[in-house]
Short mmCIF file of C-alpha atoms and ligand atoms in Angstrom, two decimals:
data_model
loop_
_atom_site.label_atom_id
_atom_site.label_comp_id
_atom_site.label_asym_id
_atom_site.label_seq_id
_atom_site.Cartn_x
_atom_site.Cartn_y
_atom_site.Cartn_z
CA GLU A 1 -20.05 -14.72 11.69
CA ALA A 2 -17.39 -12.64 9.84
CA TYR A 3 -16.82 -16.09 8.12
CA THR A 4 -20.29 -16.24 7.31
CA ARG A 5 -20.32 -12.92 5.86
CA ILE A 6 -17.21 -13.26 3.86
CA LYS A 7 -17.85 -16.53 2.20
CA ASP A 8 -21.42 -14.73 1.20
CA VAL A 9 -19.79 -11.69 -0.46
CA ASP A 10 -16.12 -13.30 -1.22
CA GLU A 11 -17.88 -15.39 -3.83
CA LYS A 12 -18.28 -12.11 -5.96
CA VAL A 13 -15.70 -9.58 -4.65
CA GLN A 14 -12.59 -12.38 -4.20
CA ALA A 15 -10.66 -10.68 -2.11
CA PHE A 16 -9.21 -13.43 0.17
CA LEU A 17 -7.00 -16.08 -1.01
CA THR A 18 -6.66 -17.93 1.99
CA LEU A 19 -8.69 -18.22 4.80
CA ASP A 20 -7.58 -19.42 8.28
CA GLU A 21 -10.93 -20.37 10.12
CA GLU A 22 -9.60 -22.89 12.77
CA ASN A 23 -6.60 -20.54 13.51
CA ALA A 24 -8.82 -17.73 14.02
CA PHE A 25 -11.23 -19.74 15.96
CA ASN A 26 -8.53 -20.67 18.34
CA GLN A 27 -7.01 -16.82 18.47
CA ALA A 28 -10.85 -16.30 19.61
CA LYS A 29 -10.93 -18.25 22.36
CA GLN A 30 -7.70 -17.62 23.76
CA LEU A 31 -8.89 -13.95 23.56
CA ASP A 32 -12.21 -15.29 25.58
CA SER A 33 -10.27 -16.93 28.66
CA LEU A 34 -7.82 -13.71 28.94
CA LEU A 35 -10.93 -11.42 28.94
CA ALA A 36 -12.78 -13.99 31.44
CA ALA A 37 -9.78 -13.44 33.88
CA GLY A 38 -9.95 -10.24 33.47
CA GLU A 39 -6.65 -9.54 31.95
CA LYS A 40 -6.92 -7.34 29.12
CA THR A 41 -8.81 -5.34 26.68
CA GLY A 42 -8.13 -2.65 24.55
CA PRO A 43 -9.58 -0.49 21.35
CA LEU A 44 -8.80 -3.33 18.49
CA PHE A 45 -9.58 -6.39 21.22
CA GLY A 46 -11.17 -9.58 19.53
CA LEU A 47 -11.46 -7.30 16.00
CA PRO A 48 -10.92 -9.60 12.86
CA ILE A 49 -8.34 -8.14 10.42
CA GLY A 50 -7.31 -9.17 6.97
CA ILE A 51 -3.56 -9.05 6.04
CA LYS A 52 -2.18 -8.61 2.50
CA ASP A 53 -0.31 -11.55 1.19
CA ASN A 54 2.99 -9.90 1.25
CA ILE A 55 3.46 -9.53 5.29
CA VAL A 56 4.64 -12.88 6.36
CA THR A 57 2.13 -14.84 8.72
CA LYS A 58 3.44 -17.88 10.85
CA ASN A 59 2.14 -20.94 9.58
CA LEU A 60 -0.55 -19.19 7.36
CA ARG A 61 0.29 -19.36 3.25
CA THR A 62 2.20 -16.66 2.51
CA THR A 63 2.24 -16.31 -1.36
CA CYS A 64 2.86 -12.72 -2.42
CA SER A 65 -0.03 -13.92 -4.97
CA SER A 66 2.95 -15.38 -6.77
CA ARG A 67 3.50 -18.88 -8.07
CA ILE A 68 6.95 -18.83 -7.03
CA LEU A 69 5.52 -19.13 -3.46
CA GLU A 70 2.48 -21.22 -4.19
CA ASN A 71 3.18 -23.33 -1.07
CA PHE A 72 5.08 -20.86 1.32
CA ASN A 73 4.24 -21.44 5.03
CA PRO A 74 6.37 -19.13 6.98
CA ILE A 75 8.09 -20.04 10.40
CA TYR A 76 7.76 -16.58 11.83
CA ASN A 77 5.63 -13.75 11.96
CA ALA A 78 6.31 -9.92 10.84
CA THR A 79 6.81 -7.54 13.43
CA VAL A 80 3.52 -6.07 12.83
CA MET A 81 1.48 -9.16 13.29
CA GLU A 82 3.34 -9.45 16.49
CA LYS A 83 2.23 -6.55 17.41
CA LEU A 84 -1.30 -7.11 16.25
CA HIS A 85 -1.52 -9.91 18.47
CA ASN A 86 -0.43 -8.18 21.44
CA ALA A 87 -3.49 -5.89 20.65
CA GLY A 88 -5.82 -8.82 20.72
CA THR A 89 -6.72 -8.99 16.65
CA ILE A 90 -8.14 -11.96 15.37
CA THR A 91 -6.33 -12.92 11.53
CA ILE A 92 -9.01 -13.72 9.69
CA GLY A 93 -6.92 -14.51 6.17
CA LYS A 94 -4.74 -13.26 3.69
CA LEU A 95 -5.63 -11.04 1.16
CA ASN A 96 -5.20 -11.06 -2.66
CA MET A 97 -2.61 -8.49 -4.05
CA ASP A 98 -0.94 -7.80 -7.35
CA GLU A 99 2.24 -10.24 -7.75
CA PHE A 100 4.97 -9.04 -5.53
CA ALA A 101 2.83 -5.79 -4.99
CA MET A 102 3.46 -4.84 -8.84
CA GLY A 103 0.84 -3.27 -10.30
CA SER A 104 -2.12 -0.62 -9.80
CA SER A 105 -5.49 -3.48 -10.50
CA THR A 106 -4.71 -6.91 -8.67
CA GLU A 107 -4.92 -8.09 -12.14
CA ASN A 108 -1.29 -9.09 -11.81
CA SER A 109 -2.28 -11.81 -9.20
CA TYR A 110 -1.33 -15.52 -10.27
CA TYR A 111 -4.39 -16.68 -8.69
CA MET A 112 -7.45 -14.41 -9.36
CA ASN A 113 -8.91 -11.24 -10.03
CA THR A 114 -10.13 -9.39 -7.34
CA LYS A 115 -13.55 -7.51 -8.07
CA ASN A 116 -14.67 -3.59 -6.75
CA PRO A 117 -17.18 -4.17 -5.09
CA TRP A 118 -19.12 -0.83 -6.15
CA ASN A 119 -18.69 -2.35 -9.27
CA LEU A 120 -18.09 -5.69 -10.10
CA ASP A 121 -16.95 -5.15 -13.64
CA THR A 122 -13.85 -2.55 -12.45
CA VAL A 123 -10.72 -3.15 -10.78
CA PRO A 124 -10.36 -2.33 -6.96
CA GLY A 125 -7.05 -0.79 -7.65
CA GLY A 126 -3.62 -2.33 -6.43
CA SER A 127 -1.51 -3.69 -5.64
CA SER A 128 -3.44 -3.87 -2.49
CA GLY A 129 -6.80 -4.24 -4.10
CA GLY A 130 -7.86 -7.54 -1.85
CA SER A 131 -7.24 -5.41 1.34
CA ALA A 132 -9.21 -2.39 0.02
CA ALA A 133 -11.85 -4.59 -1.31
CA ALA A 134 -12.35 -6.38 1.59
CA VAL A 135 -12.76 -3.60 4.09
CA ALA A 136 -15.08 -2.05 1.21
CA ALA A 137 -17.59 -5.15 0.89
CA GLY A 138 -17.52 -5.20 5.02
CA GLU A 139 -15.80 -8.65 4.94
CA VAL A 140 -13.55 -7.16 7.49
CA LEU A 141 -13.45 -3.50 9.41
CA PHE A 142 -9.49 -3.37 9.48
CA SER A 143 -6.73 -4.54 6.86
CA LEU A 144 -3.02 -4.08 6.32
CA GLY A 145 -1.64 -3.28 2.95
CA SER A 146 1.62 -2.08 1.73
CA ASP A 147 2.48 1.14 -0.41
CA THR A 148 5.71 1.41 -2.63
CA GLY A 149 4.00 3.80 -4.92
CA GLY A 150 0.58 4.32 -3.95
CA SER A 151 -0.53 0.77 -3.41
CA ILE A 152 -2.76 1.55 -0.24
CA ARG A 153 -3.64 4.91 -1.16
CA GLN A 154 -4.87 4.02 -4.61
CA PRO A 155 -7.22 0.90 -3.83
CA ALA A 156 -8.63 2.63 -1.03
CA ALA A 157 -9.59 5.81 -3.41
CA TYR A 158 -11.09 3.57 -5.82
CA CYS A 159 -12.78 1.25 -3.25
CA GLY A 160 -14.25 4.47 -1.13
CA VAL A 161 -12.24 3.59 2.06
CA VAL A 162 -9.51 5.07 4.07
CA GLY A 163 -5.95 3.87 3.54
CA LEU A 164 -3.06 5.57 5.24
CA LYS A 165 0.74 5.18 3.87
CA PRO A 166 2.75 6.15 6.78
CA THR A 167 6.34 7.87 7.25
CA TYR A 168 9.06 5.69 5.82
CA GLY A 169 10.27 4.42 8.96
CA ARG A 170 7.12 4.41 11.29
CA ILE A 171 6.39 0.84 11.00
CA SER A 172 9.05 -2.05 10.65
CA ARG A 173 9.46 -3.85 7.53
CA PHE A 174 10.47 -6.97 9.25
CA GLY A 175 8.55 -9.88 7.75
CA LEU A 176 7.12 -7.68 4.51
CA VAL A 177 8.17 -9.37 1.38
CA ALA A 178 10.88 -6.47 -0.28
CA PHE A 179 9.59 -4.95 -3.25
CA ALA A 180 11.81 -1.76 -3.13
CA SER A 181 13.17 -1.63 0.09
CA SER A 182 13.64 2.24 0.15
CA LEU A 183 10.15 2.97 -0.54
CA ASP A 184 8.02 0.32 0.76
CA GLN A 185 5.83 0.65 3.94
CA ILE A 186 2.99 -1.27 5.41
CA GLY A 187 -0.03 0.71 6.20
CA PRO A 188 -3.70 0.24 7.96
CA ILE A 189 -6.84 0.42 5.52
CA THR A 190 -9.94 0.79 7.55
CA ARG A 191 -13.87 2.27 6.88
CA THR A 192 -12.83 5.66 9.45
CA VAL A 193 -10.20 7.45 10.15
CA GLU A 194 -10.42 7.06 13.45
CA ASP A 195 -10.41 3.58 13.14
CA ASN A 196 -7.28 3.80 10.75
CA ALA A 197 -5.51 5.86 13.74
CA PHE A 198 -6.18 3.08 16.13
CA LEU A 199 -4.87 0.23 13.90
CA LEU A 200 -1.51 2.52 13.29
CA ASN A 201 -1.39 2.99 17.46
CA ALA A 202 -0.77 -0.62 17.30
CA ILE A 203 1.20 -1.07 14.57
CA SER A 204 4.06 1.62 14.84
CA GLY A 205 7.31 2.09 16.44
CA VAL A 206 11.07 1.21 15.92
CA ASP A 207 12.24 -2.63 15.78
CA PRO A 208 15.65 -4.01 16.47
CA MET A 209 15.03 -6.31 13.28
CA ASP A 210 14.59 -3.42 11.11
CA SER A 211 17.18 -0.96 10.81
CA THR A 212 15.18 1.48 8.75
CA SER A 213 12.52 1.86 11.43
CA ALA A 214 12.42 4.68 13.00
CA ASN A 215 13.70 5.64 16.51
CA VAL A 216 10.79 8.57 17.15
CA ALA A 217 7.79 8.91 19.70
CA VAL A 218 4.79 7.03 18.50
CA PRO A 219 1.97 9.56 19.85
CA ASP A 220 -1.35 8.51 20.49
CA PHE A 221 -2.86 9.12 16.69
CA THR A 222 -6.17 9.43 17.86
CA LYS A 223 -5.29 11.90 20.20
CA GLY A 224 -5.83 15.02 17.57
CA LEU A 225 -9.08 13.70 16.06
CA THR A 226 -11.07 16.76 17.11
CA GLY A 227 -12.52 18.06 14.04
CA ASP A 228 -10.82 21.47 14.43
CA ILE A 229 -8.47 22.85 11.87
CA LYS A 230 -8.70 26.44 12.64
CA GLY A 231 -5.84 28.22 11.08
CA LEU A 232 -4.36 25.39 9.30
CA LYS A 233 -2.29 26.13 6.22
CA ILE A 234 -2.91 23.65 3.01
CA ALA A 235 -1.03 23.92 0.10
CA VAL A 236 -2.33 22.60 -3.43
CA PRO A 237 -0.13 21.64 -5.78
CA LYS A 238 -0.99 22.75 -9.17
CA GLU A 239 0.91 20.09 -10.97
CA TYR A 240 -2.24 17.51 -9.11
CA LEU A 241 -4.93 19.47 -10.61
CA GLY A 242 -3.44 19.62 -14.11
CA GLU A 243 -3.37 17.60 -17.15
CA GLY A 244 -4.45 13.96 -16.82
CA VAL A 245 -6.77 14.73 -13.87
CA SER A 246 -10.74 14.25 -14.86
CA GLU A 247 -13.06 17.09 -14.63
CA GLU A 248 -14.78 15.05 -11.91
CA VAL A 249 -11.81 14.27 -9.74
CA ARG A 250 -10.70 17.88 -10.20
CA GLN A 251 -14.06 19.28 -9.22
CA SER A 252 -14.75 17.07 -5.99
CA VAL A 253 -11.10 18.13 -4.85
CA LEU A 254 -12.25 21.93 -5.04
CA ASP A 255 -15.26 20.76 -3.18
CA ALA A 256 -13.67 19.36 -0.61
CA LEU A 257 -11.18 22.34 -0.31
CA LYS A 258 -14.43 24.49 0.35
CA VAL A 259 -15.64 22.04 3.23
CA LEU A 260 -12.06 22.51 5.04
CA GLU A 261 -12.07 26.55 4.33
CA LYS A 262 -15.37 26.17 6.09
CA LEU A 263 -14.05 24.61 8.89
CA GLY A 264 -11.43 27.27 9.47
CA ALA A 265 -8.47 26.55 7.24
CA THR A 266 -6.82 28.28 4.28
CA TRP A 267 -5.32 27.10 1.05
CA GLU A 268 -3.14 28.11 -1.81
CA GLU A 269 -1.57 27.16 -4.77
CA VAL A 270 1.92 26.03 -4.70
CA SER A 271 4.36 23.98 -7.00
CA LEU A 272 6.13 21.07 -6.81
CA PRO A 273 7.83 21.76 -10.06
CA HIS A 274 10.09 18.19 -10.34
CA SER A 275 6.76 15.90 -10.26
CA LYS A 276 6.80 15.49 -13.48
CA TYR A 277 10.02 13.58 -13.42
CA ALA A 278 8.44 11.22 -10.56
CA LEU A 279 7.38 8.48 -12.48
CA ALA A 280 10.35 7.85 -14.49
CA THR A 281 12.25 8.20 -11.14
CA TYR A 282 10.20 5.39 -9.30
CA TYR A 283 10.11 3.04 -12.25
CA LEU A 284 13.88 2.88 -12.53
CA LEU A 285 14.69 2.94 -8.85
CA SER A 286 11.93 0.57 -7.59
CA SER A 287 12.49 -1.84 -10.45
CA SER A 288 16.24 -1.88 -9.64
CA GLU A 289 16.01 -2.73 -5.98
CA ALA A 290 13.15 -5.04 -6.92
CA SER A 291 15.40 -6.76 -9.46
CA ALA A 292 18.15 -7.32 -6.42
CA ASN A 293 15.29 -8.33 -3.72
CA LEU A 294 13.88 -10.87 -5.95
CA SER A 295 17.18 -12.58 -6.85
CA ARG A 296 16.83 -14.80 -3.39
CA PHE A 297 13.91 -16.69 -5.31
CA ASP A 298 15.89 -19.07 -6.77
CA GLY A 299 14.01 -22.50 -6.44
CA ILE A 300 16.23 -23.62 -3.66
CA ARG A 301 15.64 -21.56 -0.65
CA TYR A 302 11.72 -21.90 -0.42
CA GLY A 303 8.75 -22.14 -2.60
CA TYR A 304 7.99 -23.32 -6.11
CA ARG A 305 10.74 -25.51 -7.77
CA ALA A 306 10.81 -26.39 -11.33
CA ASP A 307 11.05 -30.24 -12.22
CA ASN A 308 13.73 -31.88 -14.33
CA ALA A 309 16.14 -29.50 -14.42
CA GLU A 310 19.21 -30.82 -15.41
CA SER A 311 21.96 -28.56 -13.41
CA LEU A 312 21.91 -25.95 -10.91
CA ILE A 313 21.94 -23.01 -13.73
CA GLU A 314 18.90 -24.74 -15.56
CA LEU A 315 17.52 -24.98 -12.20
CA TYR A 316 17.34 -21.58 -11.33
CA LYS A 317 16.45 -20.45 -14.85
CA GLN A 318 13.73 -22.75 -14.86
CA THR A 319 12.25 -21.96 -11.71
CA ARG A 320 12.32 -18.50 -12.31
CA ALA A 321 10.72 -18.38 -15.69
CA GLU A 322 7.87 -20.62 -14.54
CA GLY A 323 7.44 -19.07 -11.25
CA PHE A 324 7.50 -15.44 -12.00
CA GLY A 325 4.50 -13.61 -13.70
CA ASP A 326 5.23 -11.30 -17.02
CA GLU A 327 5.05 -7.95 -14.99
CA VAL A 328 7.42 -8.94 -12.21
CA LYS A 329 9.82 -10.24 -15.27
CA ARG A 330 9.58 -7.13 -16.97
CA ARG A 331 10.57 -5.28 -13.47
CA ILE A 332 13.44 -7.53 -12.95
CA MET A 333 14.59 -6.74 -16.69
CA LEU A 334 14.29 -3.20 -16.63
CA GLY A 335 16.24 -3.11 -12.93
CA THR A 336 18.85 -5.23 -14.09
CA PHE A 337 19.98 -3.17 -17.07
CA ALA A 338 19.40 0.27 -14.79
CA LEU A 339 21.95 -1.29 -12.51
CA SER A 340 24.12 -2.66 -14.94
CA SER A 341 28.00 -1.26 -15.33
CA GLY A 342 27.57 0.98 -18.24
CA TYR A 343 24.28 2.23 -17.67
CA TYR A 344 24.13 2.92 -13.75
CA ASP A 345 25.39 6.28 -13.91
CA ALA A 346 23.09 7.26 -16.74
CA TYR A 347 19.65 5.78 -15.16
CA TYR A 348 19.98 4.50 -11.69
CA LYS A 349 22.66 7.29 -10.19
CA LYS A 350 20.87 9.70 -12.20
CA ALA A 351 17.60 8.61 -10.77
CA GLN A 352 18.60 8.70 -7.27
CA LYS A 353 19.55 12.64 -7.82
CA VAL A 354 16.20 13.11 -8.94
CA ARG A 355 14.44 11.66 -6.52
CA THR A 356 16.65 14.11 -3.86
CA LEU A 357 15.16 17.11 -5.91
CA ILE A 358 11.65 15.69 -5.53
CA LYS A 359 11.78 15.32 -1.69
CA LYS A 360 13.52 18.72 -1.54
CA ASP A 361 10.32 20.22 -3.59
CA PHE A 362 8.09 18.96 -0.67
CA GLU A 363 10.78 20.39 2.04
CA ASP A 364 10.08 23.98 0.60
CA VAL A 365 6.33 23.25 0.63
CA PHE A 366 6.47 22.31 4.10
CA GLU A 367 8.10 25.61 5.24
CA LYS A 368 5.22 27.26 4.85
CA TYR A 369 2.47 24.84 4.99
CA ASP A 370 1.28 22.34 7.27
CA VAL A 371 -0.42 19.73 4.77
CA ILE A 372 -0.57 18.93 0.75
CA VAL A 373 -4.02 18.11 -0.53
CA GLY A 374 -4.86 16.89 -3.92
CA PRO A 375 -6.54 13.85 -5.39
CA THR A 376 -5.27 10.47 -4.87
CA THR A 377 -5.85 9.38 -8.54
CA PRO A 378 -6.16 11.13 -11.73
CA THR A 379 -9.76 9.09 -12.54
CA PRO A 380 -12.18 6.32 -10.60
CA ALA A 381 -11.69 2.91 -10.82
CA PHE A 382 -11.15 1.46 -14.47
CA LYS A 383 -12.80 -1.61 -16.21
CA ILE A 384 -11.36 -4.88 -15.48
CA GLY A 385 -8.76 -5.77 -18.70
CA GLU A 386 -8.82 -2.22 -19.80
CA LYS A 387 -5.24 -1.55 -19.12
CA VAL A 388 -3.49 -4.95 -18.82
CA ASN A 389 -1.91 -4.66 -22.23
CA ASP A 390 -0.51 -1.49 -21.64
CA PRO A 391 2.25 -1.15 -19.17
CA LEU A 392 2.80 2.95 -19.32
CA THR A 393 -0.84 3.82 -18.98
CA MET A 394 -1.25 1.39 -16.10
CA TYR A 395 2.14 3.35 -14.79
CA ALA A 396 0.65 6.81 -15.24
CA ASN A 397 -1.91 5.65 -12.92
CA ASP A 398 0.26 6.32 -9.95
CA ILE A 399 1.53 9.60 -11.19
CA LEU A 400 -0.16 11.63 -8.02
CA THR A 401 0.69 9.09 -5.38
CA ILE A 402 4.66 7.93 -5.95
CA PRO A 403 6.15 11.37 -5.17
CA VAL A 404 5.29 10.85 -1.49
CA ASN A 405 6.84 7.66 -1.24
CA LEU A 406 9.86 9.22 -3.21
CA ALA A 407 10.04 11.81 -0.50
CA GLY A 408 9.35 9.28 2.30
CA VAL A 409 6.58 11.30 3.74
CA PRO A 410 3.18 10.21 5.12
CA GLY A 411 -0.33 10.52 3.14
CA ILE A 412 -4.11 9.21 3.35
CA SER A 413 -6.56 8.89 1.09
CA VAL A 414 -9.69 9.62 2.41
CA PRO A 415 -13.34 9.23 0.35
CA CYS A 416 -14.63 12.61 -1.26
CA GLY A 417 -17.46 11.72 -3.49
CA PHE A 418 -18.22 9.75 -6.52
CA SER A 419 -18.11 10.10 -10.18
CA ASN A 420 -20.55 7.69 -12.25
CA GLY A 421 -21.24 5.50 -9.12
CA LEU A 422 -17.34 5.00 -8.44
CA PRO A 423 -15.68 6.25 -5.46
CA LEU A 424 -12.94 9.20 -5.61
CA GLY A 425 -10.20 9.67 -3.11
CA LEU A 426 -8.86 12.62 -1.55
CA GLN A 427 -5.19 12.77 -0.82
CA ILE A 428 -3.81 14.34 2.13
CA ILE A 429 0.15 14.37 2.56
CA GLY A 430 2.11 15.54 5.91
CA LYS A 431 5.73 16.44 7.01
CA HIS A 432 7.82 13.17 7.71
CA PHE A 433 6.28 11.56 11.10
CA ASP A 434 3.61 14.20 11.16
CA GLU A 435 0.63 11.61 10.63
CA GLU A 436 -1.12 13.67 13.52
CA SER A 437 -1.82 16.38 10.83
CA VAL A 438 -2.62 13.99 8.32
CA TYR A 439 -5.18 12.33 10.69
CA LYS A 440 -6.40 15.60 12.05
CA VAL A 441 -7.50 16.95 8.51
CA ALA A 442 -8.81 13.48 7.16
CA TYR A 443 -10.84 13.52 10.31
CA ALA A 444 -12.31 17.20 9.97
CA TYR A 445 -13.15 16.51 6.49
CA GLU A 446 -14.52 12.93 6.94
N1 LIG B 501 1.10 0.55 -8.73
C1 LIG B 501 2.79 1.04 -8.33
C2 LIG B 501 3.71 -0.24 -8.92
O1 LIG B 501 3.47 -1.25 -9.73
C3 LIG B 501 2.75 0.93 -7.07
C4 LIG B 501 3.07 -0.54 -6.30
C5 LIG B 501 3.02 -0.42 -4.84
O2 LIG B 501 2.93 0.38 -4.35
N2 LIG B 501 3.21 -1.52 -4.50
O3 LIG B 501 4.75 -0.35 -8.48
#
């Protein structure tokens, strides 16, 4: 049944890169026999899920929306896939994204443009555009995305769904194809906050295969969903409602704050003074890490290999020239430059120092407040094609989500109204490993 719906809708939305009907059918049969044997059920048992195409799935093509991985069939599963398997979900297929998760509109996919289901002329956001669009269009109820600088929250906002970037370390990155390893996190995209918490329950936890996964307790994230936020203290950064943020977006956040106030929370304006440096810091650090991470795609180990190269070096060069798209090349060049001797101190090292200041901004605010609230994006979804030729405007789109990745804290986007028929997102940011408060506020507001 899920596939009938998907085939109907996906002709227009184009969220799925690969569908895996046969395997899904087999998984369902297996689950049936477990059920018949009275074996196990759970909140996610038997539910169809879509997976962003940078999460490695055993025997299921994983392209990162890049030509360079066109025919890559992994021989192992990401840790999150093993965990989902244990929870009894059924993997429906792989979802479109910006190539190697670099982008904000899913227009950097080598394969196709995904459309925003609310208005097919607009982008679904990115880089997890396929993951958000598939949930918004009712193709699946659950999906996984990844968020390095906003790639779960921004598409969730544009598509009117719920998307969480967990605390750095909450979820294993083993099997997530690395873009910027110090920022990347996998996270759930769903229709409701409660579904989101169920999915986080299933995929969280320390993993021996990922030394950056954190050995902290995993609470039941659905426990705090009571609707009671009396006495909760909210901080609203003035930088998040200022210049560049559209009037409708500002108004939608102020309206949301009224709702939260009615529910017994209080809010005050605060400052995150180093926010203005976040974009530059992020693009230096993430591109530097990407330039190192992407060096493994050489035409030898896996994926696409150029024909007719006459020497090994030529083979590397041609494979990478033909296999990577423009945006990926731009980041590799930027990152290689920032890391090169002579420029390292001025760019990479400086950016690391500013990152520490940005992190400290958040720590200072969280000394007095429980959560930070603001918009997810400065505007609603833009038209397909509108920003493709202007990378800087495209980058500016992530100005409100990027600081959260630099600080490593959790953040969620929940729908908060519309502007011209397009959804807007409210961003709720929490302390390290305090997804519970983030969910609590999101649930009360929803
Ligand atoms: N849009 C941002 C970028 O292009 C964020 C990407 C992401 O979070 N994966 O880098």
